[in-house]
């Protein structure tokens, strides 16, 4: 099992550009989530999904969209990137137990 | 407003010493309290977790102490090793274990040989 995979590992965007961060898991987990990690603030929940076709907002959802068309994939979309979205993004999955995190995507918005 | 407050932000401990990290929470609905360990360039990994019906849980050199009345919990790393050098996060959630985690700000631990 590859576990939770994320692509790309690094990305640089210009303000106003859009992009999609990819997340996939091969553990057949129902629950998937996206967090952003900023220095001194820990990880903050952006969006989560409790199953295919079901998504909901977390603590910091503004500027991000998600969809869950399959159990395996949970992409995060930045519609119009802003410098405040410079962060490390982590995807996680679980099945009623502890969350397993991916390796992260480091995003810089200039 | 951070619902889970973690301290200290960083600490240095000698090999063989004890590392202690403290967390305090506000939401009394929280019923699952995990600790995550993160190495540079990696995602967080679950280290140990506790529920409020017990006051202490030990796994190897790692122990969680939980004080429900004070709304505080702590991680003790006994006999700290250089390989324990990492960032540690406390977290909390309610309902299903591990869902919708609220994290503390993190503690960077450096174990000197």
PDB file of C-alpha atoms in Angstrom:
ATOM      1  CA  UNK A   1       0.000   0.000   0.000  1.00  0.00           C
ATOM      2  CA  UNK A   2       1.242   3.451  -0.905  1.00  0.00           C
ATOM      3  CA  UNK A   3      -0.927   4.984   1.840  1.00  0.00           C
ATOM      4  CA  UNK A   4      -1.712   8.669   1.261  1.00  0.00           C
ATOM      5  CA  UNK A   5       0.032  10.269  -1.704  1.00  0.00           C
ATOM      6  CA  UNK A   6       0.148  13.945  -2.633  1.00  0.00           C
ATOM      7  CA  UNK A   7       1.285  15.745  -5.756  1.00  0.00           C
ATOM      8  CA  UNK A   8       3.090  17.959  -6.429  1.00  0.00           C
ATOM      9  CA  UNK A   9       5.696  18.121  -3.628  1.00  0.00           C
ATOM     10  CA  UNK A  10       6.505  21.760  -4.375  1.00  0.00           C
ATOM     11  CA  UNK A  11       4.697  24.470  -6.293  1.00  0.00           C
ATOM     12  CA  UNK A  12       5.239  28.162  -6.920  1.00  0.00           C
ATOM     13  CA  UNK A  13       2.317  30.260  -8.120  1.00  0.00           C
ATOM     14  CA  UNK A  14       1.762  33.869  -8.969  1.00  0.00           C
ATOM     15  CA  UNK A  15      -1.041  35.790  -7.303  1.00  0.00           C
ATOM     16  CA  UNK A  16      -4.312  35.119  -9.076  1.00  0.00           C
ATOM     17  CA  UNK A  17      -3.303  31.810 -10.613  1.00  0.00           C
ATOM     18  CA  UNK A  18      -5.346  28.688  -9.963  1.00  0.00           C
ATOM     19  CA  UNK A  19      -4.193  25.156  -9.342  1.00  0.00           C
ATOM     20  CA  UNK A  20      -5.249  21.797  -7.927  1.00  0.00           C
ATOM     21  CA  UNK A  21      -3.405  19.881  -5.234  1.00  0.00           C
ATOM     22  CA  UNK A  22      -3.904  16.169  -5.684  1.00  0.00           C
ATOM     23  CA  UNK A  23      -4.474  13.645  -2.900  1.00  0.00           C
ATOM     24  CA  UNK A  24      -5.080   9.920  -3.226  1.00  0.00           C
ATOM     25  CA  UNK A  25      -5.301   7.035  -0.770  1.00  0.00           C
ATOM     26  CA  UNK A  26      -5.369   3.298  -1.396  1.00  0.00           C
ATOM     27  CA  UNK A  27      -6.656   2.179   2.005  1.00  0.00           C
ATOM     28  CA  UNK A  28     -10.364   2.450   1.128  1.00  0.00           C
ATOM     29  CA  UNK A  29     -10.817   5.044   3.871  1.00  0.00           C
ATOM     30  CA  UNK A  30     -14.134   6.879   3.957  1.00  0.00           C
ATOM     31  CA  UNK A  31     -12.857   9.981   5.731  1.00  0.00           C
ATOM     32  CA  UNK A  32     -10.430  12.379   4.030  1.00  0.00           C
ATOM     33  CA  UNK A  33      -9.355  15.875   4.966  1.00  0.00           C
ATOM     34  CA  UNK A  34      -7.078  18.755   4.011  1.00  0.00           C
ATOM     35  CA  UNK A  35      -4.992  20.748   6.476  1.00  0.00           C
ATOM     36  CA  UNK A  36      -2.613  23.647   6.085  1.00  0.00           C
ATOM     37  CA  UNK A  37       0.439  24.013   8.310  1.00  0.00           C
ATOM     38  CA  UNK A  38       1.840  27.406   9.187  1.00  0.00           C
ATOM     39  CA  UNK A  39       4.647  28.165  11.665  1.00  0.00           C
ATOM     40  CA  UNK A  40       3.428  28.368  15.258  1.00  0.00           C
ATOM     41  CA  UNK A  41      -0.157  27.548  14.315  1.00  0.00           C
ATOM     42  CA  UNK A  42      -0.050  23.795  14.009  1.00  0.00           C
ATOM     43  CA  UNK A  43      -2.300  22.293  11.360  1.00  0.00           C
ATOM     44  CA  UNK A  44      -5.664  23.828  10.567  1.00  0.00           C
ATOM     45  CA  UNK A  45      -8.506  21.983   8.888  1.00  0.00           C
ATOM     46  CA  UNK A  46      -9.532  23.403   5.506  1.00  0.00           C
ATOM     47  CA  UNK A  47     -12.147  20.943   4.191  1.00  0.00           C
ATOM     48  CA  UNK A  48     -13.093  17.364   4.890  1.00  0.00           C
ATOM     49  CA  UNK A  49     -15.168  14.565   3.415  1.00  0.00           C
ATOM     50  CA  UNK A  50     -16.938  11.677   5.108  1.00  0.00           C
ATOM     51  CA  UNK A  51     -17.437   9.761   1.878  1.00  0.00           C
ATOM     52  CA  UNK A  52     -17.760  10.053  -1.893  1.00  0.00           C
ATOM     53  CA  UNK A  53     -20.035  12.943  -2.796  1.00  0.00           C
ATOM     54  CA  UNK A  54     -20.008  14.462   0.709  1.00  0.00           C
ATOM     55  CA  UNK A  55     -17.803  17.390   1.692  1.00  0.00           C
ATOM     56  CA  UNK A  56     -17.900  20.052   4.373  1.00  0.00           C
ATOM     57  CA  UNK A  57     -15.942  23.073   5.530  1.00  0.00           C
ATOM     58  CA  UNK A  58     -13.354  23.075   8.250  1.00  0.00           C
ATOM     59  CA  UNK A  59     -11.806  25.926  10.192  1.00  0.00           C
ATOM     60  CA  UNK A  60     -10.212  27.859   7.287  1.00  0.00           C
ATOM     61  CA  UNK A  61     -12.143  27.086   4.062  1.00  0.00           C
ATOM     62  CA  UNK A  62     -12.061  30.478   2.330  1.00  0.00           C
ATOM     63  CA  UNK A  63     -10.273  30.458  -1.029  1.00  0.00           C
ATOM     64  CA  UNK A  64     -10.374  26.673  -1.375  1.00  0.00           C
ATOM     65  CA  UNK A  65     -12.756  24.236  -3.064  1.00  0.00           C
ATOM     66  CA  UNK A  66     -12.958  20.469  -2.819  1.00  0.00           C
ATOM     67  CA  UNK A  67     -14.897  17.629  -4.385  1.00  0.00           C
ATOM     68  CA  UNK A  68     -15.007  13.890  -3.723  1.00  0.00           C
ATOM     69  CA  UNK A  69     -16.134  11.927  -6.750  1.00  0.00           C
ATOM     70  CA  UNK A  70     -14.395   8.691  -5.708  1.00  0.00           C
ATOM     71  CA  UNK A  71     -13.369   7.128  -2.403  1.00  0.00           C
ATOM     72  CA  UNK A  72      -9.699   7.284  -3.403  1.00  0.00           C
ATOM     73  CA  UNK A  73      -9.270  10.908  -4.497  1.00  0.00           C
ATOM     74  CA  UNK A  74      -9.796  14.229  -2.744  1.00  0.00           C
ATOM     75  CA  UNK A  75      -8.350  17.176  -4.724  1.00  0.00           C
ATOM     76  CA  UNK A  76      -8.005  20.672  -3.258  1.00  0.00           C
ATOM     77  CA  UNK A  77      -8.507  23.601  -5.626  1.00  0.00           C
ATOM     78  CA  UNK A  78      -7.166  27.109  -5.207  1.00  0.00           C
ATOM     79  CA  UNK A  79      -9.336  29.306  -7.389  1.00  0.00           C
ATOM     80  CA  UNK A  80      -7.283  32.514  -7.270  1.00  0.00           C
ATOM     81  CA  UNK A  81      -4.077  32.109  -5.291  1.00  0.00           C
ATOM     82  CA  UNK A  82      -3.112  34.758  -2.738  1.00  0.00           C
ATOM     83  CA  UNK A  83       0.166  35.223  -0.811  1.00  0.00           C
ATOM     84  CA  UNK A  84      -1.739  34.330   2.386  1.00  0.00           C
ATOM     85  CA  UNK A  85      -2.128  30.821   0.974  1.00  0.00           C
ATOM     86  CA  UNK A  86       1.616  30.232   1.100  1.00  0.00           C
ATOM     87  CA  UNK A  87       1.803  27.185   3.345  1.00  0.00           C
ATOM     88  CA  UNK A  88       2.437  23.458   3.545  1.00  0.00           C
ATOM     89  CA  UNK A  89      -0.675  21.456   2.733  1.00  0.00           C
ATOM     90  CA  UNK A  90      -1.360  18.000   4.119  1.00  0.00           C
ATOM     91  CA  UNK A  91      -3.994  15.517   3.110  1.00  0.00           C
ATOM     92  CA  UNK A  92      -5.116  12.840   5.561  1.00  0.00           C
ATOM     93  CA  UNK A  93      -7.414   9.844   5.590  1.00  0.00           C
ATOM     94  CA  UNK A  94      -8.955   7.608   8.223  1.00  0.00           C
ATOM     95  CA  UNK A  95     -11.541   4.912   8.730  1.00  0.00           C
ATOM     96  CA  UNK A  96     -12.956   5.576  12.182  1.00  0.00           C
ATOM     97  CA  UNK A  97      -9.488   5.509  13.669  1.00  0.00           C
ATOM     98  CA  UNK A  98      -6.356   7.635  13.605  1.00  0.00           C
ATOM     99  CA  UNK A  99      -5.695   9.862  10.644  1.00  0.00           C
ATOM    100  CA  UNK A 100      -2.875   8.981   8.268  1.00  0.00           C
ATOM    101  CA  UNK A 101      -1.145  11.951   6.691  1.00  0.00           C
ATOM    102  CA  UNK A 102       0.459  12.330   3.298  1.00  0.00           C
ATOM    103  CA  UNK A 103       3.957  13.808   2.789  1.00  0.00           C
ATOM    104  CA  UNK A 104       2.658  17.308   2.066  1.00  0.00           C
ATOM    105  CA  UNK A 105       2.788  19.920  -0.696  1.00  0.00           C
ATOM    106  CA  UNK A 106       4.823  23.074  -0.095  1.00  0.00           C
ATOM    107  CA  UNK A 107       3.089  25.953  -1.894  1.00  0.00           C
ATOM    108  CA  UNK A 108       4.526  29.430  -2.382  1.00  0.00           C
ATOM    109  CA  UNK A 109       2.381  32.221  -3.793  1.00  0.00           C
ATOM    110  CA  UNK A 110       4.317  35.241  -5.047  1.00  0.00           C
TER     111      UNK A 110
ATOM    112  CA  UNK B   1      -8.739  31.802  18.809  1.00  0.00           C
ATOM    113  CA  UNK B   2      -6.745  28.649  19.285  1.00  0.00           C
ATOM    114  CA  UNK B   3      -8.815  25.980  21.003  1.00  0.00           C
ATOM    115  CA  UNK B   4      -5.776  23.873  21.856  1.00  0.00           C
ATOM    116  CA  UNK B   5      -2.791  25.695  23.336  1.00  0.00           C
ATOM    117  CA  UNK B   6       0.593  23.956  23.409  1.00  0.00           C
ATOM    118  CA  UNK B   7       3.760  24.801  25.287  1.00  0.00           C
ATOM    119  CA  UNK B   8       6.663  25.213  25.084  1.00  0.00           C
ATOM    120  CA  UNK B   9       7.281  26.154  21.462  1.00  0.00           C
ATOM    121  CA  UNK B  10      10.683  24.512  21.634  1.00  0.00           C
ATOM    122  CA  UNK B  11      12.858  22.636  24.071  1.00  0.00           C
ATOM    123  CA  UNK B  12      16.330  21.200  24.240  1.00  0.00           C
ATOM    124  CA  UNK B  13      17.036  18.113  26.314  1.00  0.00           C
ATOM    125  CA  UNK B  14      20.113  16.023  26.864  1.00  0.00           C
ATOM    126  CA  UNK B  15      20.181  12.402  25.762  1.00  0.00           C
ATOM    127  CA  UNK B  16      18.615  10.297  28.487  1.00  0.00           C
ATOM    128  CA  UNK B  17      16.598  13.187  29.885  1.00  0.00           C
ATOM    129  CA  UNK B  18      12.844  13.699  30.045  1.00  0.00           C
ATOM    130  CA  UNK B  19      10.970  15.860  27.568  1.00  0.00           C
ATOM    131  CA  UNK B  20       7.647  17.286  28.752  1.00  0.00           C
ATOM    132  CA  UNK B  21       5.144  19.015  26.491  1.00  0.00           C
ATOM    133  CA  UNK B  22       1.896  20.466  27.776  1.00  0.00           C
ATOM    134  CA  UNK B  23      -1.442  21.172  26.126  1.00  0.00           C
ATOM    135  CA  UNK B  24      -4.627  22.833  27.326  1.00  0.00           C
ATOM    136  CA  UNK B  25      -7.992  22.737  25.617  1.00  0.00           C
ATOM    137  CA  UNK B  26     -11.190  24.734  25.912  1.00  0.00           C
ATOM    138  CA  UNK B  27     -13.918  22.647  24.316  1.00  0.00           C
ATOM    139  CA  UNK B  28     -15.282  20.165  26.867  1.00  0.00           C
ATOM    140  CA  UNK B  29     -16.878  18.191  24.028  1.00  0.00           C
ATOM    141  CA  UNK B  30     -13.453  16.961  22.934  1.00  0.00           C
ATOM    142  CA  UNK B  31     -13.139  13.261  23.701  1.00  0.00           C
ATOM    143  CA  UNK B  32     -10.065  12.100  21.794  1.00  0.00           C
ATOM    144  CA  UNK B  33      -6.575  13.460  22.372  1.00  0.00           C
ATOM    145  CA  UNK B  34      -3.771  12.239  20.084  1.00  0.00           C
ATOM    146  CA  UNK B  35      -0.135  13.269  19.862  1.00  0.00           C
ATOM    147  CA  UNK B  36       1.580  13.429  16.492  1.00  0.00           C
ATOM    148  CA  UNK B  37       5.293  13.358  15.694  1.00  0.00           C
ATOM    149  CA  UNK B  38       6.612  15.106  12.606  1.00  0.00           C
ATOM    150  CA  UNK B  39      10.096  14.919  11.099  1.00  0.00           C
ATOM    151  CA  UNK B  40      11.309  17.601   8.663  1.00  0.00           C
ATOM    152  CA  UNK B  41       9.828  17.184   5.209  1.00  0.00           C
ATOM    153  CA  UNK B  42       7.362  14.524   6.349  1.00  0.00           C
ATOM    154  CA  UNK B  43       3.721  14.431   7.312  1.00  0.00           C
ATOM    155  CA  UNK B  44       2.675  14.038  10.947  1.00  0.00           C
ATOM    156  CA  UNK B  45       2.449  10.475  12.246  1.00  0.00           C
ATOM    157  CA  UNK B  46       0.348   9.302  15.182  1.00  0.00           C
ATOM    158  CA  UNK B  47       2.488   8.664  18.247  1.00  0.00           C
ATOM    159  CA  UNK B  48       0.021   7.917  21.032  1.00  0.00           C
ATOM    160  CA  UNK B  49      -3.570   8.847  21.903  1.00  0.00           C
ATOM    161  CA  UNK B  50      -5.826   8.927  24.950  1.00  0.00           C
ATOM    162  CA  UNK B  51      -9.514   9.250  25.787  1.00  0.00           C
ATOM    163  CA  UNK B  52     -10.745  11.153  28.869  1.00  0.00           C
ATOM    164  CA  UNK B  53     -11.873   8.026  30.719  1.00  0.00           C
ATOM    165  CA  UNK B  54      -8.255   7.283  31.687  1.00  0.00           C
ATOM    166  CA  UNK B  55      -5.717   9.548  33.376  1.00  0.00           C
ATOM    167  CA  UNK B  56      -2.565   8.053  31.902  1.00  0.00           C
ATOM    168  CA  UNK B  57      -1.458   5.951  28.954  1.00  0.00           C
ATOM    169  CA  UNK B  58       2.014   4.621  28.354  1.00  0.00           C
ATOM    170  CA  UNK B  59       3.535   3.185  25.199  1.00  0.00           C
ATOM    171  CA  UNK B  60       7.220   2.429  25.490  1.00  0.00           C
ATOM    172  CA  UNK B  61       9.069   5.628  26.385  1.00  0.00           C
ATOM    173  CA  UNK B  62       6.046   7.821  25.641  1.00  0.00           C
ATOM    174  CA  UNK B  63       3.400   8.628  28.250  1.00  0.00           C
ATOM    175  CA  UNK B  64       0.290  10.788  28.068  1.00  0.00           C
ATOM    176  CA  UNK B  65      -1.039  12.258  31.309  1.00  0.00           C
ATOM    177  CA  UNK B  66      -4.601  13.580  31.220  1.00  0.00           C
ATOM    178  CA  UNK B  67      -6.340  15.912  33.697  1.00  0.00           C
ATOM    179  CA  UNK B  68      -9.993  16.247  32.735  1.00  0.00           C
ATOM    180  CA  UNK B  69     -10.921  18.766  35.439  1.00  0.00           C
ATOM    181  CA  UNK B  70      -8.073  21.089  34.443  1.00  0.00           C
ATOM    182  CA  UNK B  71      -8.646  20.458  30.721  1.00  0.00           C
ATOM    183  CA  UNK B  72      -4.971  19.706  30.295  1.00  0.00           C
ATOM    184  CA  UNK B  73      -2.901  16.853  28.926  1.00  0.00           C
ATOM    185  CA  UNK B  74       0.800  16.328  28.503  1.00  0.00           C
ATOM    186  CA  UNK B  75       3.324  14.152  26.711  1.00  0.00           C
ATOM    187  CA  UNK B  76       6.348  12.807  28.549  1.00  0.00           C
ATOM    188  CA  UNK B  77       9.239  11.349  26.583  1.00  0.00           C
ATOM    189  CA  UNK B  78      11.405   9.301  28.919  1.00  0.00           C
ATOM    190  CA  UNK B  79      15.071   8.508  28.217  1.00  0.00           C
ATOM    191  CA  UNK B  80      15.033  10.935  25.278  1.00  0.00           C
ATOM    192  CA  UNK B  81      17.149   9.895  22.289  1.00  0.00           C
ATOM    193  CA  UNK B  82      18.605  11.946  19.404  1.00  0.00           C
ATOM    194  CA  UNK B  83      16.157  10.113  17.108  1.00  0.00           C
ATOM    195  CA  UNK B  84      13.307  11.709  19.070  1.00  0.00           C
ATOM    196  CA  UNK B  85      14.333  15.115  17.718  1.00  0.00           C
ATOM    197  CA  UNK B  86      11.196  16.217  15.880  1.00  0.00           C
ATOM    198  CA  UNK B  87       8.198  18.487  16.131  1.00  0.00           C
ATOM    199  CA  UNK B  88       5.384  17.216  18.327  1.00  0.00           C
ATOM    200  CA  UNK B  89       1.760  18.263  18.017  1.00  0.00           C
ATOM    201  CA  UNK B  90      -1.052  17.666  20.440  1.00  0.00           C
ATOM    202  CA  UNK B  91      -4.557  17.546  19.011  1.00  0.00           C
ATOM    203  CA  UNK B  92      -8.146  17.040  20.042  1.00  0.00           C
ATOM    204  CA  UNK B  93     -11.405  16.011  18.423  1.00  0.00           C
ATOM    205  CA  UNK B  94     -14.939  15.021  19.314  1.00  0.00           C
ATOM    206  CA  UNK B  95     -16.990  12.170  18.033  1.00  0.00           C
ATOM    207  CA  UNK B  96     -15.278   9.600  15.814  1.00  0.00           C
ATOM    208  CA  UNK B  97     -11.647   9.090  16.705  1.00  0.00           C
ATOM    209  CA  UNK B  98      -9.308  11.350  14.785  1.00  0.00           C
ATOM    210  CA  UNK B  99     -11.895  13.152  12.695  1.00  0.00           C
ATOM    211  CA  UNK B 100     -11.738  16.936  12.414  1.00  0.00           C
ATOM    212  CA  UNK B 101      -8.645  17.329  14.523  1.00  0.00           C
ATOM    213  CA  UNK B 102      -7.868  20.634  16.229  1.00  0.00           C
ATOM    214  CA  UNK B 103      -4.104  20.943  16.615  1.00  0.00           C
ATOM    215  CA  UNK B 104      -1.892  22.766  19.048  1.00  0.00           C
ATOM    216  CA  UNK B 105       0.859  25.017  17.701  1.00  0.00           C
ATOM    217  CA  UNK B 106       3.601  22.399  17.943  1.00  0.00           C
ATOM    218  CA  UNK B 107       6.784  21.912  19.984  1.00  0.00           C
ATOM    219  CA  UNK B 108      10.172  21.495  18.365  1.00  0.00           C
ATOM    220  CA  UNK B 109      12.234  19.067  20.439  1.00  0.00           C
ATOM    221  CA  UNK B 110      15.995  18.784  20.082  1.00  0.00           C
ATOM    222  CA  UNK B 111      17.761  15.965  21.908  1.00  0.00           C
ATOM    223  CA  UNK B 112      21.474  16.612  22.280  1.00  0.00           C
ATOM    224  CA  UNK B 113      23.797  13.588  22.336  1.00  0.00           C
TER     225      UNK B 113
END
